[in-house]
Coordinates of C-alpha atoms and ligand atoms in Angstrom, one line a residue:
Chain A
M1395 CA -0.1 0.6 -0.3
A1396 CA 1.6 3.5 -0.8
A1397 CA 1.4 6.2 1.6
A1398 CA -1.1 8.5 0.1
D1399 CA -3.9 5.6 -0.2
S1400 CA -6.5 4.6 2.3
K1401 CA -8.5 2.8 3.3
I1402 CA -12.2 1.3 3.8
I1403 CA -13.3 -1.5 6.1
F1404 CA -16.5 -3.7 5.0
A1405 CA -18.7 -6.3 8.0
G1406 CA -21.2 -8.2 9.1
P1407 CA -21.7 -11.8 9.3
V1408 CA -22.0 -14.3 6.4
G1409 CA -24.2 -13.5 3.5
S1410 CA -25.0 -9.6 4.3
G1411 CA -23.8 -8.2 0.9
K1412 CA -19.9 -7.5 1.4
T1413 CA -18.8 -9.2 -1.8
S1414 CA -21.9 -7.2 -3.1
A1415 CA -21.0 -3.7 -1.6
I1416 CA -17.3 -4.2 -3.2
S1417 CA -18.0 -4.5 -6.4
C1418 CA -20.4 -1.7 -6.5
L1419 CA -17.7 0.5 -5.4
S1420 CA -14.4 -1.0 -7.0
D1421 CA -13.1 -0.2 -10.1
I1422 CA -11.7 -4.1 -10.7
P1423 CA -14.2 -6.8 -10.4
V1424 CA -13.8 -8.1 -6.6
V1425 CA -10.9 -10.7 -5.2
S1426 CA -10.8 -13.2 -2.9
T1427 CA -7.2 -13.0 -2.2
D1428 CA -5.1 -14.6 0.1
V1429 CA -4.5 -11.6 2.6
D1430 CA -0.8 -12.1 4.2
A1431 CA -1.0 -10.4 7.8
S1432 CA 2.6 -9.9 7.2
D1433 CA 1.8 -7.2 5.0
E1434 CA -0.3 -5.8 6.8
T1435 CA 1.5 -5.7 10.3
K1436 CA 5.2 -5.6 10.7
A1437 CA 4.1 -6.9 14.7
R1438 CA 2.4 -9.8 13.9
K1439 CA 5.0 -12.3 12.2
D1440 CA 3.9 -15.1 11.7
T1441 CA 1.6 -15.5 8.6
T1442 CA -1.2 -16.8 8.9
T1443 CA -3.1 -16.2 4.8
V1444 CA -7.1 -15.2 4.9
A1445 CA -9.4 -15.6 2.4
M1446 CA -11.2 -11.8 2.4
D1447 CA -12.8 -9.9 -0.4
Y1448 CA -10.4 -6.8 -2.1
G1449 CA -11.2 -4.3 -4.6
F1450 CA -10.5 -1.0 -5.1
L1451 CA -11.2 2.7 -6.1
S1452 CA -8.8 4.9 -8.3
L1453 CA -8.9 8.7 -7.5
E1454 CA -7.8 11.4 -10.0
D1455 CA -4.6 11.9 -8.4
G1456 CA -4.0 8.1 -8.9
T1457 CA -4.6 7.6 -5.5
L1458 CA -6.0 4.0 -4.4
V1459 CA -8.9 3.5 -1.4
H1460 CA -8.9 0.1 -1.2
L1461 CA -12.0 -2.0 0.0
Y1462 CA -11.4 -4.7 2.0
G1463 CA -14.2 -7.5 2.9
T1464 CA -13.6 -9.4 5.8
P1465 CA -14.1 -13.4 6.3
G1466 CA -17.6 -13.4 7.3
Q1467 CA -17.1 -16.1 10.0
D1468 CA -16.0 -15.3 14.1
R1469 CA -12.9 -17.6 13.5
F1470 CA -10.6 -15.0 11.3
D1471 CA -11.3 -12.2 13.6
F1472 CA -8.0 -12.0 15.3
M1473 CA -7.7 -10.9 11.4
W1474 CA -10.0 -7.2 11.6
Q1475 CA -7.9 -6.3 13.9
I1476 CA -4.8 -6.5 11.4
L1477 CA -7.2 -5.5 8.5
T1478 CA -8.2 -2.4 10.9
E1479 CA -5.2 -1.1 11.2
G1480 CA -4.6 2.8 8.8
G1481 CA -8.4 2.1 8.4
L1482 CA -10.1 5.1 7.4
G1483 CA -13.3 4.1 8.2
L1484 CA -15.8 1.2 8.8
V1485 CA -19.1 0.1 6.9
L1486 CA -20.9 -2.4 8.6
L1487 CA -23.5 -5.0 7.1
I1488 CA -25.7 -6.6 9.0
D1489 CA -28.3 -8.8 7.3
A1490 CA -32.2 -8.3 8.9
A1491 CA -32.6 -11.5 7.0
R1492 CA -30.6 -13.6 10.0
P1493 CA -32.9 -14.3 12.9
D1494 CA -31.1 -12.4 15.1
P1495 CA -29.9 -9.3 14.0
A1496 CA -29.2 -7.2 16.7
A1497 CA -26.6 -9.8 18.3
D1498 CA -24.7 -9.5 14.8
M1499 CA -24.7 -5.5 15.4
L1500 CA -23.3 -5.5 19.0
F1501 CA -21.3 -8.6 17.8
Y1502 CA -19.6 -6.7 15.5
L1503 CA -19.8 -3.4 17.4
D1504 CA -18.3 -5.0 20.2
A1505 CA -15.5 -7.1 17.5
F1506 CA -14.3 -3.4 15.8
E1507 CA -15.2 -1.3 19.0
K1508 CA -11.6 1.3 19.1
F1509 CA -11.7 1.6 15.2
I1510 CA -14.8 2.9 15.5
A1511 CA -14.1 5.4 17.8
E1512 CA -11.1 6.0 16.4
T1513 CA -12.5 6.5 13.1
G1514 CA -15.7 5.7 12.4
A1515 CA -18.5 3.8 11.6
V1516 CA -21.6 3.6 9.4
I1517 CA -24.2 0.3 9.2
G1518 CA -25.9 -0.2 6.4
I1519 CA -29.3 -3.0 7.1
S1520 CA -29.3 -5.4 3.8
R1521 CA -31.9 -7.9 2.3
V1522 CA -34.4 -5.4 4.1
D1523 CA -36.7 -7.4 1.3
L1524 CA -36.5 -11.5 2.4
S1525 CA -37.6 -9.8 6.1
E1526 CA -41.5 -9.1 7.7
R1527 CA -39.9 -7.5 10.3
D1528 CA -39.2 -4.1 11.2
I1529 CA -35.7 -5.0 11.7
Y1530 CA -34.3 -0.8 11.6
G1531 CA -37.0 -0.5 15.0
L1532 CA -35.1 -3.6 16.5
L1533 CA -31.6 -1.8 15.8
Q1534 CA -31.9 1.5 16.6
Q1535 CA -33.7 0.9 19.9
S1536 CA -30.5 -1.6 20.0
L1537 CA -28.7 1.2 19.4
I1538 CA -30.8 4.0 22.0
E1539 CA -29.8 1.2 24.8
R1540 CA -26.2 1.1 24.2
G1541 CA -25.8 4.5 24.1
Q1542 CA -24.5 4.9 20.7
L1543 CA -25.2 7.4 17.9
L1544 CA -24.5 6.0 14.5
P1545 CA -25.8 6.7 11.2
M1546 CA -27.8 3.8 9.7
F1547 CA -29.8 3.2 6.2
E1548 CA -31.9 0.2 4.6
V1549 CA -30.1 -0.5 1.9
D1550 CA -29.7 -2.6 -0.8
A1551 CA -26.5 -4.1 -0.5
R1552 CA -26.4 -4.5 -4.3
K1553 CA -27.4 -1.4 -5.7
D1554 CA -24.6 1.6 -6.1
E1555 CA -26.6 4.3 -5.5
D1556 CA -27.3 2.2 -1.5
V1557 CA -23.7 1.7 -1.9
N1558 CA -22.8 5.2 -2.8
L1559 CA -24.7 6.7 0.5
L1560 CA -23.2 4.2 3.0
V1561 CA -19.4 5.7 2.0
Q1562 CA -21.2 9.2 1.2
T1563 CA -22.1 8.9 5.1
L1564 CA -19.1 7.8 6.1
L1565 CA -17.1 10.0 5.2
A1566 CA -19.7 12.7 6.2
V1567 CA -19.1 11.4 10.3
L1568 CA -14.9 11.2 9.5
S1569 CA -15.1 14.6 8.0
A1570 CA -17.0 16.0 11.3
E1571 CA -14.1 15.4 14.0
V1572 CA -12.7 18.5 15.2
Chain B
M163 CA -26.1 43.2 16.7
K164 CA -30.0 42.2 14.8
Q165 CA -31.6 45.3 12.8
V166 CA -34.8 45.8 13.1
A167 CA -36.9 46.4 9.7
R168 CA -40.9 47.7 10.1
I169 CA -43.3 46.2 7.6
L170 CA -46.5 48.2 6.8
P171 CA -48.2 45.7 6.1
V172 CA -51.5 47.4 2.3
G173 CA -54.1 45.8 2.5
L174 CA -53.1 42.3 1.9
E175 CA -55.5 38.9 2.3
Q176 CA -55.2 36.4 5.3
Q177 CA -53.3 34.3 3.3
E178 CA -51.1 36.6 1.8
R179 CA -50.5 37.8 6.0
T180 CA -50.0 34.1 7.5
I181 CA -47.0 34.3 4.7
L182 CA -45.3 37.0 5.7
G183 CA -45.6 35.6 9.1
V184 CA -44.0 32.6 8.6
V185 CA -40.9 35.4 6.9
V186 CA -40.7 37.2 9.6
N187 CA -39.4 34.0 11.7
L188 CA -37.1 33.2 8.7
L189 CA -35.6 36.6 8.3
S190 CA -34.9 36.4 12.4
A191 CA -32.8 33.7 11.7
F192 CA -30.7 35.8 8.6
D193 CA -29.7 38.3 11.6
L194 CA -32.9 40.3 10.8
D195 CA -35.7 40.8 13.0
V196 CA -38.6 42.4 11.4
E197 CA -41.4 44.2 13.0
V198 CA -44.7 44.3 11.3
V199 CA -47.0 47.6 12.0
D200 CA -50.4 48.3 11.3
D201 CA -49.8 52.3 10.4
A202 CA -48.2 54.4 7.8
S203 CA -48.1 57.1 11.1
E204 CA -45.0 54.1 12.6
A205 CA -42.4 55.1 10.0
P206 CA -41.9 51.7 8.4
H207 CA -39.7 51.5 6.0
I208 CA -41.3 49.0 3.5
A209 CA -44.4 49.1 2.9
L210 CA -46.3 45.3 1.6
V211 CA -48.9 46.2 -0.3
N212 CA -51.8 44.4 -2.8
G213 CA -51.8 46.0 -5.7
E214 CA -55.2 44.9 -5.6
A215 CA -57.0 45.9 -2.7
S216 CA -58.1 49.3 -2.8
V217 CA -56.5 50.8 0.2
G218 CA -53.2 48.8 -1.9
M219 CA -53.3 51.8 -4.5
E220 CA -54.7 54.7 -2.3
Y221 CA -51.5 53.9 -0.5
L222 CA -48.6 54.3 -4.0
H223 CA -50.6 57.4 -4.6
S224 CA -49.8 58.6 -1.3
P225 CA -47.9 61.5 -0.7
D226 CA -45.8 59.8 2.5
T227 CA -44.9 55.8 1.3
A228 CA -42.4 53.5 2.6
P229 CA -38.7 53.7 1.2
V230 CA -39.5 51.0 0.2
K231 CA -42.3 49.7 -1.6
I232 CA -43.2 45.7 -2.2
V233 CA -46.8 45.7 -4.5
I234 CA -48.4 41.4 -4.9
S235 CA -50.7 41.1 -7.7
A236 CA -52.3 39.2 -10.0
T237 CA -50.3 40.6 -13.4
P238 CA -46.7 42.2 -12.4
L239 CA -46.8 45.8 -11.6
S240 CA -44.5 48.6 -12.8
G241 CA -44.2 52.2 -11.5
Y242 CA -44.3 53.7 -7.9
G243 CA -41.0 52.9 -7.3
A244 CA -41.9 50.1 -6.0
H245 CA -40.8 45.7 -6.9
S246 CA -43.0 43.8 -7.5
L247 CA -44.4 40.0 -7.3
S248 CA -47.6 37.8 -8.1
K249 CA -49.5 36.3 -7.0
P250 CA -50.1 34.0 -4.9
V251 CA -46.6 35.1 -2.8
R252 CA -44.6 32.2 -2.2
V253 CA -42.6 32.7 1.3
Q254 CA -39.5 31.8 -0.3
A255 CA -39.6 35.2 -2.6
L256 CA -40.6 37.2 -0.4
K257 CA -37.7 36.6 1.9
D258 CA -35.4 36.8 -0.9
A259 CA -37.5 40.5 -2.3
I260 CA -37.5 41.8 1.2
F261 CA -33.5 40.5 2.4
E262 CA -32.3 41.8 -0.5
L263 CA -34.1 45.1 -1.1
W264 CA -33.7 45.9 3.0
T265 CA -29.8 45.7 1.9
Q266 CA -30.0 47.1 -1.6
N267 CA -31.5 50.8 0.7
Q268 CA -29.7 51.3 2.8
E269 CA -29.5 54.5 2.4
S270 CA -32.9 55.6 2.2
I271 CA -33.4 53.7 4.9
Q272 CA -31.2 55.7 7.9
Q273 CA -32.9 58.5 6.1
V274 CA -36.5 57.3 7.9
E275 CA -34.2 56.3 11.1
K276 CA -33.5 60.4 11.4
N277 CA -36.4 61.4 10.4
L278 CA -37.2 60.0 13.4
G279 CA -35.0 61.1 15.6
S280 CA -35.7 64.0 14.0
R281 CA -39.1 64.3 15.2
S282 CA -37.8 62.8 18.5
K283 CA -40.0 60.0 18.0
A284 CA -38.8 56.8 20.5
K285 CA -37.4 53.9 18.7
P286 CA -39.7 51.1 18.3
Q287 CA -37.8 48.3 21.1
P288 CA -36.1 45.8 19.0
R289 CA -38.2 42.7 19.3
P290 CA -37.2 39.2 20.8
A291 CA -36.5 36.3 18.2
K292 CA -39.8 34.9 18.1
T293 CA -40.4 32.0 20.3
E294 CA -43.5 29.8 19.1
A295 CA -45.3 30.3 21.6
G296 CA -47.2 32.2 20.2
L297 CA -48.4 30.1 17.1
R298 CA -51.8 29.2 17.7
A299 CA -53.4 26.2 15.4
E300 CA -55.6 28.5 13.4
Q301 CA -52.7 30.4 12.0
V302 CA -51.5 27.1 10.3
Q303 CA -51.9 26.8 6.6
D304 CA -49.2 23.2 6.3
L305 CA -48.4 20.0 7.7
M306 CA -45.3 20.6 8.1
L307 CA -46.1 24.0 10.8
A308 CA -48.6 21.3 12.2
L309 CA -46.6 19.0 12.9
L310 CA -43.8 21.3 14.6
L311 CA -47.0 22.8 16.7
A312 CA -48.0 19.6 17.2
R313 CA -44.7 18.1 18.4
S314 CA -43.1 21.7 20.0
Q315 CA -46.7 21.5 21.9
Q316 CA -47.8 18.3 22.3
K317 CA -50.9 18.6 21.0
H318 CA -54.2 16.8 19.3
L319 CA -54.7 19.0 16.2
L320 CA -56.6 17.9 13.1
F321 CA -55.4 18.7 9.5
S322 CA -57.4 19.4 6.6
G323 CA -56.2 19.6 3.1
Q324 CA -58.5 20.5 -0.2
A325 CA -61.3 18.2 -0.7
G326 CA -61.6 17.9 2.9
H327 CA -58.8 15.6 3.1
G328 CA -58.2 15.2 7.3
V329 CA -55.0 13.9 9.2
L330 CA -55.9 14.3 12.6
L331 CA -52.1 14.2 14.6
D332 CA -50.9 13.3 17.8
G333 CA -47.9 15.4 19.1
L334 CA -47.4 13.3 22.7
H335 CA -46.9 10.5 20.2
G336 CA -45.6 11.5 17.1
Q337 CA -48.1 9.7 15.6
Y338 CA -50.6 10.9 12.8
Y339 CA -53.6 9.7 11.9
S340 CA -55.9 8.8 8.5
G341 CA -57.3 7.0 6.0
L342 CA -56.0 8.4 3.1
S343 CA -53.9 6.6 0.4
G344 CA -50.1 7.2 -0.4
E345 CA -50.9 9.0 -2.7
A346 CA -53.6 11.4 -1.6
M347 CA -51.9 11.8 1.8
E348 CA -48.6 12.5 -0.4
A349 CA -50.7 15.6 -1.8
V350 CA -52.2 16.9 1.9
C351 CA -48.0 16.6 2.6
Q352 CA -47.5 18.8 -0.6
Q353 CA -51.0 21.5 -0.5
Q354 CA -51.8 24.6 1.3
G355 CA -54.7 23.9 4.1
Q356 CA -56.0 24.4 7.9
A357 CA -55.1 23.4 11.0
Q358 CA -56.8 23.1 13.9
A359 CA -56.6 22.1 17.7
L360 CA -59.1 19.0 18.8
G361 CA -59.5 18.4 22.9
P362 CA -59.5 15.0 24.0
G363 CA -62.7 13.5 23.6
P364 CA -62.6 14.4 20.4
F365 CA -59.5 13.5 19.0
M366 CA -60.0 10.1 20.3
S367 CA -63.4 9.8 18.9
A368 CA -61.8 10.7 15.1
I369 CA -59.0 8.0 15.3
E370 CA -61.5 6.0 16.0
G371 CA -60.8 2.7 13.4
L372 CA -57.7 4.4 12.2
E373 CA -54.1 2.7 12.3
A374 CA -51.4 5.1 14.2
K375 CA -48.1 5.2 11.6
P376 CA -45.3 7.8 13.0
F377 CA -44.7 11.0 11.6
N378 CA -41.5 9.6 9.8
D379 CA -43.6 8.4 7.4
I380 CA -45.0 12.0 6.8
A381 CA -42.8 14.4 8.1
W382 CA -39.8 14.1 4.8
S383 CA -42.3 15.2 2.2
A384 CA -43.8 17.4 4.0
A385 CA -40.7 19.1 4.6
R386 CA -39.8 19.5 1.1
F387 CA -43.3 22.4 1.2
G388 CA -44.5 23.7 4.5
A389 CA -41.8 25.7 6.9
A390 CA -40.7 27.6 5.4
G391 CA -37.3 27.4 6.2
R392 CA -38.9 28.5 9.7
L393 CA -36.2 28.0 12.7
Y394 CA -39.1 26.1 15.2
D395 CA -39.0 25.3 19.4
G396 CA -36.9 28.1 19.9
A397 CA -34.1 27.3 18.8
E398 CA -31.2 29.5 18.0
L399 CA -29.0 29.8 15.0
D400 CA -25.9 29.5 17.7
H401 CA -27.7 26.8 19.9
T402 CA -25.7 23.2 19.5
L403 CA -27.3 21.4 17.9
V404 CA -27.2 17.3 19.9
M405 CA -28.5 14.5 18.2
K406 CA -30.2 11.9 20.0
A407 CA -30.6 9.0 17.7
F408 CA -30.1 9.3 14.1
P409 CA -33.0 9.7 12.3
R410 CA -35.0 7.5 10.1
F411 CA -34.0 8.3 6.6
P412 CA -37.3 7.2 3.9
R413 CA -36.0 5.8 0.6
R414 CA -38.1 9.1 -1.1
H415 CA -37.3 12.5 -0.2
L416 CA -34.1 11.8 0.6
R417 CA -31.9 14.3 0.2
P418 CA -27.9 14.0 0.5
E419 CA -28.0 17.1 2.3
H420 CA -29.8 15.8 4.9
T421 CA -27.9 12.5 5.6
R422 CA -24.7 14.9 5.5
V423 CA -25.5 17.5 8.3
A424 CA -27.3 13.9 10.2
A425 CA -24.0 12.0 10.0
M426 CA -21.9 14.8 11.2
L427 CA -23.8 15.5 13.8
T428 CA -23.0 11.5 15.7
K429 CA -19.6 12.6 15.8
T430 CA -20.2 16.2 16.8
P431 CA -22.2 17.6 17.8
M432 CA -22.7 21.9 16.2
S433 CA -24.4 25.2 15.6
L434 CA -26.7 25.4 12.3
R435 CA -24.3 28.3 11.6
E436 CA -20.9 26.0 13.0
L437 CA -23.2 22.8 10.3
E438 CA -23.6 26.6 7.8
A439 CA -19.6 27.2 7.8
N440 CA -18.8 23.3 8.1
S441 CA -20.5 21.9 5.0
G442 CA -21.0 25.0 2.8
I443 CA -25.1 24.2 2.5
A444 CA -27.5 26.3 2.9
M445 CA -29.8 27.9 5.5
D446 CA -32.7 26.7 4.7
V447 CA -32.4 23.5 4.0
L448 CA -30.0 22.7 7.6
I449 CA -33.1 25.0 9.1
E450 CA -36.1 22.3 7.2
F451 CA -33.5 19.3 8.7
Y452 CA -33.5 20.9 12.4
N453 CA -37.7 21.5 11.6
I454 CA -37.2 17.4 10.6
G455 CA -35.8 16.3 13.8
V456 CA -38.0 18.3 16.2
V457 CA -40.3 16.5 14.5
L458 CA -38.9 13.6 14.8
D459 CA -38.0 13.7 18.0
V460 CA -34.6 12.9 17.5
L461 CA -32.8 16.6 17.8
Q462 CA -32.4 19.0 20.8
A463 CA -30.8 22.6 20.5
K464 CA -29.0 23.7 24.0
P465 CA -27.4 27.0 24.5
T466 CA -24.5 27.8 24.7
E467 CA -21.8 29.8 26.0
Q468 CA -19.5 29.0 23.3
R469 CA -20.1 31.4 20.6
E470 CA -17.3 31.4 18.0
I471 CA -17.6 29.0 15.6
R472 CA -15.3 26.2 15.8
K473 CA -14.4 24.8 11.7
L474 CA -13.9 21.6 11.4
S475 CA -9.9 20.0 10.6
G476 CA -12.3 17.0 9.3
G477 CA -9.0 14.4 11.0
K478 CA -5.5 15.0 9.3
R479 CA -7.1 14.0 5.8
G480 CA -10.1 16.3 5.3
G481 CA -8.4 16.8 1.5
L482 CA -8.8 12.6 0.9
L483 CA -11.8 12.8 2.0
A484 CA -13.7 15.4 -0.5
K485 CA -11.4 13.6 -2.6
I486 CA -12.9 9.8 -2.2
A487 CA -16.6 12.1 -2.0
K488 CA -15.6 13.5 -5.1
R489 CA -14.8 10.2 -7.1
L490 CA -17.9 9.2 -5.6
K491 CA -20.7 11.6 -6.7
I492 CA -19.7 11.3 -10.5
G493 CA -20.5 7.6 -9.5
G494 CA -17.7 4.9 -10.6
N495 CA -19.1 1.7 -11.6
T496 CA -22.6 1.2 -13.5
Ligands
LIG964 N1 -33.2 -10.0 -2.2 C1 -32.1 -8.8 -1.3 N2 -30.6 -9.8 -1.7 C2 -29.2 -9.3 -1.5 C3 -29.2 -8.4 -0.8 N3 -28.4 -8.0 -1.0 C4 -27.4 -8.7 -0.5 N4 -27.8 -9.7 -1.0 C5 -27.7 -10.6 -2.0 O1 -27.5 -11.8 -1.1 C6 -26.9 -13.3 -0.5 C7 -25.0 -12.6 0.1 O2 -24.5 -10.8 -0.7 P1 -22.5 -11.5 -0.5 O3 -22.7 -9.6 -1.5 O4 -22.0 -12.5 -1.8 O5 -22.3 -10.9 1.0 P2 -21.5 -11.5 1.6 O6 -21.0 -10.8 2.6 O7 -20.6 -11.0 0.9 O8 -21.4 -13.2 2.5 P3 -19.7 -14.1 2.6 O9 -18.7 -13.6 2.1 O10 -20.3 -15.2 1.9 O11 -19.9 -13.7 4.1 C8 -25.6 -12.7 -2.8 O12 -26.9 -13.3 -3.4 C9 -26.5 -11.3 -2.8 O13 -26.8 -11.7 -4.3 C10 -30.6 -7.3 -0.4 O14 -30.2 -6.7 -0.1 N5 -32.0 -7.8 -0.9
LIG965 MG1 -17.9 -12.3 0.1

């Protein structure tokens, strides 16, 4: 990663739309790549490789914004810490059609707590069309109880404009740092 | 310091009076306090004249008129040294006209002040910034203002749109009741109507059999039409806006400026002035968002000691963020 480059992390449970979302943004077809942990951090010398989504967005001056999708399974959660290093912020996708979306959200908010506090995050509730329940209301309530204020939208992770909205909103959050 | 402009309405119709009232509130958010005076002897700076009323024409022909005159008429009226606005007059147009004419005609306006001084008449006291305590349901002619009134005064209101379409508002719970289809409801959001306060008894019997729906379903659409930049709830431009919860944005009526402001407020509570300075978004749009926030009970304006406008740094990556945003706006791959 060149010095001026940056990255945005996409996280969420299995099937929540991470690959779809990155595809909407990426200049190249999304690749499922083996990321070498030793690339990402000097501190961690063991070269564990884990498959994750990768794409990028190139800016007019040639700078790259790398887009990483974390592997959905929790057994790779040690990778998340490594991946987030130097990241701009987090897009958290929650699948409305899974049995307990609120528990999913809280799990990821805990796992990325430090990163979110240092940068920012936005939540996209995906696959709303496949759920009968008011998942937005449920997650909003859970955020209020947790005392955390994060932008949240219902999205279709396959739609460019929806994914764009998530990233634009994340940028707005980051821009409001005093 | 806020200036005070004295405006004399001449022969206005009821609806034009109401629009003037809205504009007065709006202008106070732009640092111009307006005092509506009833008599030509009160040395008005601006006369707002109904060009189709006989008293209006009489006034325009009288020898001693205000230095600035705005004439409202169905067909544009030239002459009389007046600025012409067409009927039906719109809030935005009237606000812009008053604000511009006030700025452009400072010389003759100052002359009025001098003459007033030589007549040794007491200067009118600047009025305190308007709060909504005095607003009555009968004065409300758009749904957004009705929602604001219902919410801020925790009232039960009936808002009657055109074709007798009624919407019942429960300001305490942030819910509305109507038997209207989506399309008919949309029309009520976008048209003028009339509000009326209801006691709990009549309200309860009126809502019988109707389903309660959240204000969120109508506030966004109504805000596009109504309340017109009227800063609500006694808030001031330098009050800090604290977000209680992120508003639930609808898929329709989603305005990028609104999502941006909302996102910024999740990170740093700011005043409307600070938001204006840091986002470049027009004050009207910011006030519209604030009003929606009041109706949805997700925003609160808090007085603050700190008056200076903070410049956000956007972290160390301000330039990068702007570049990414620009790239996304161009819209990458389809
Ligand atoms: N109906 C519907 N399907 C969606 C939506 N978003 C994504 N999908 C579909 O859901 C499935 C899973 O999406 P992916 O993008 O593969 O999800 P993922 O997070 O990458 O999944 P893993 O890599 O397995 O963790 C795909 O078939 C998508 O096309 C949505 O909003 N509605
Ligand atoms: Mg995937």
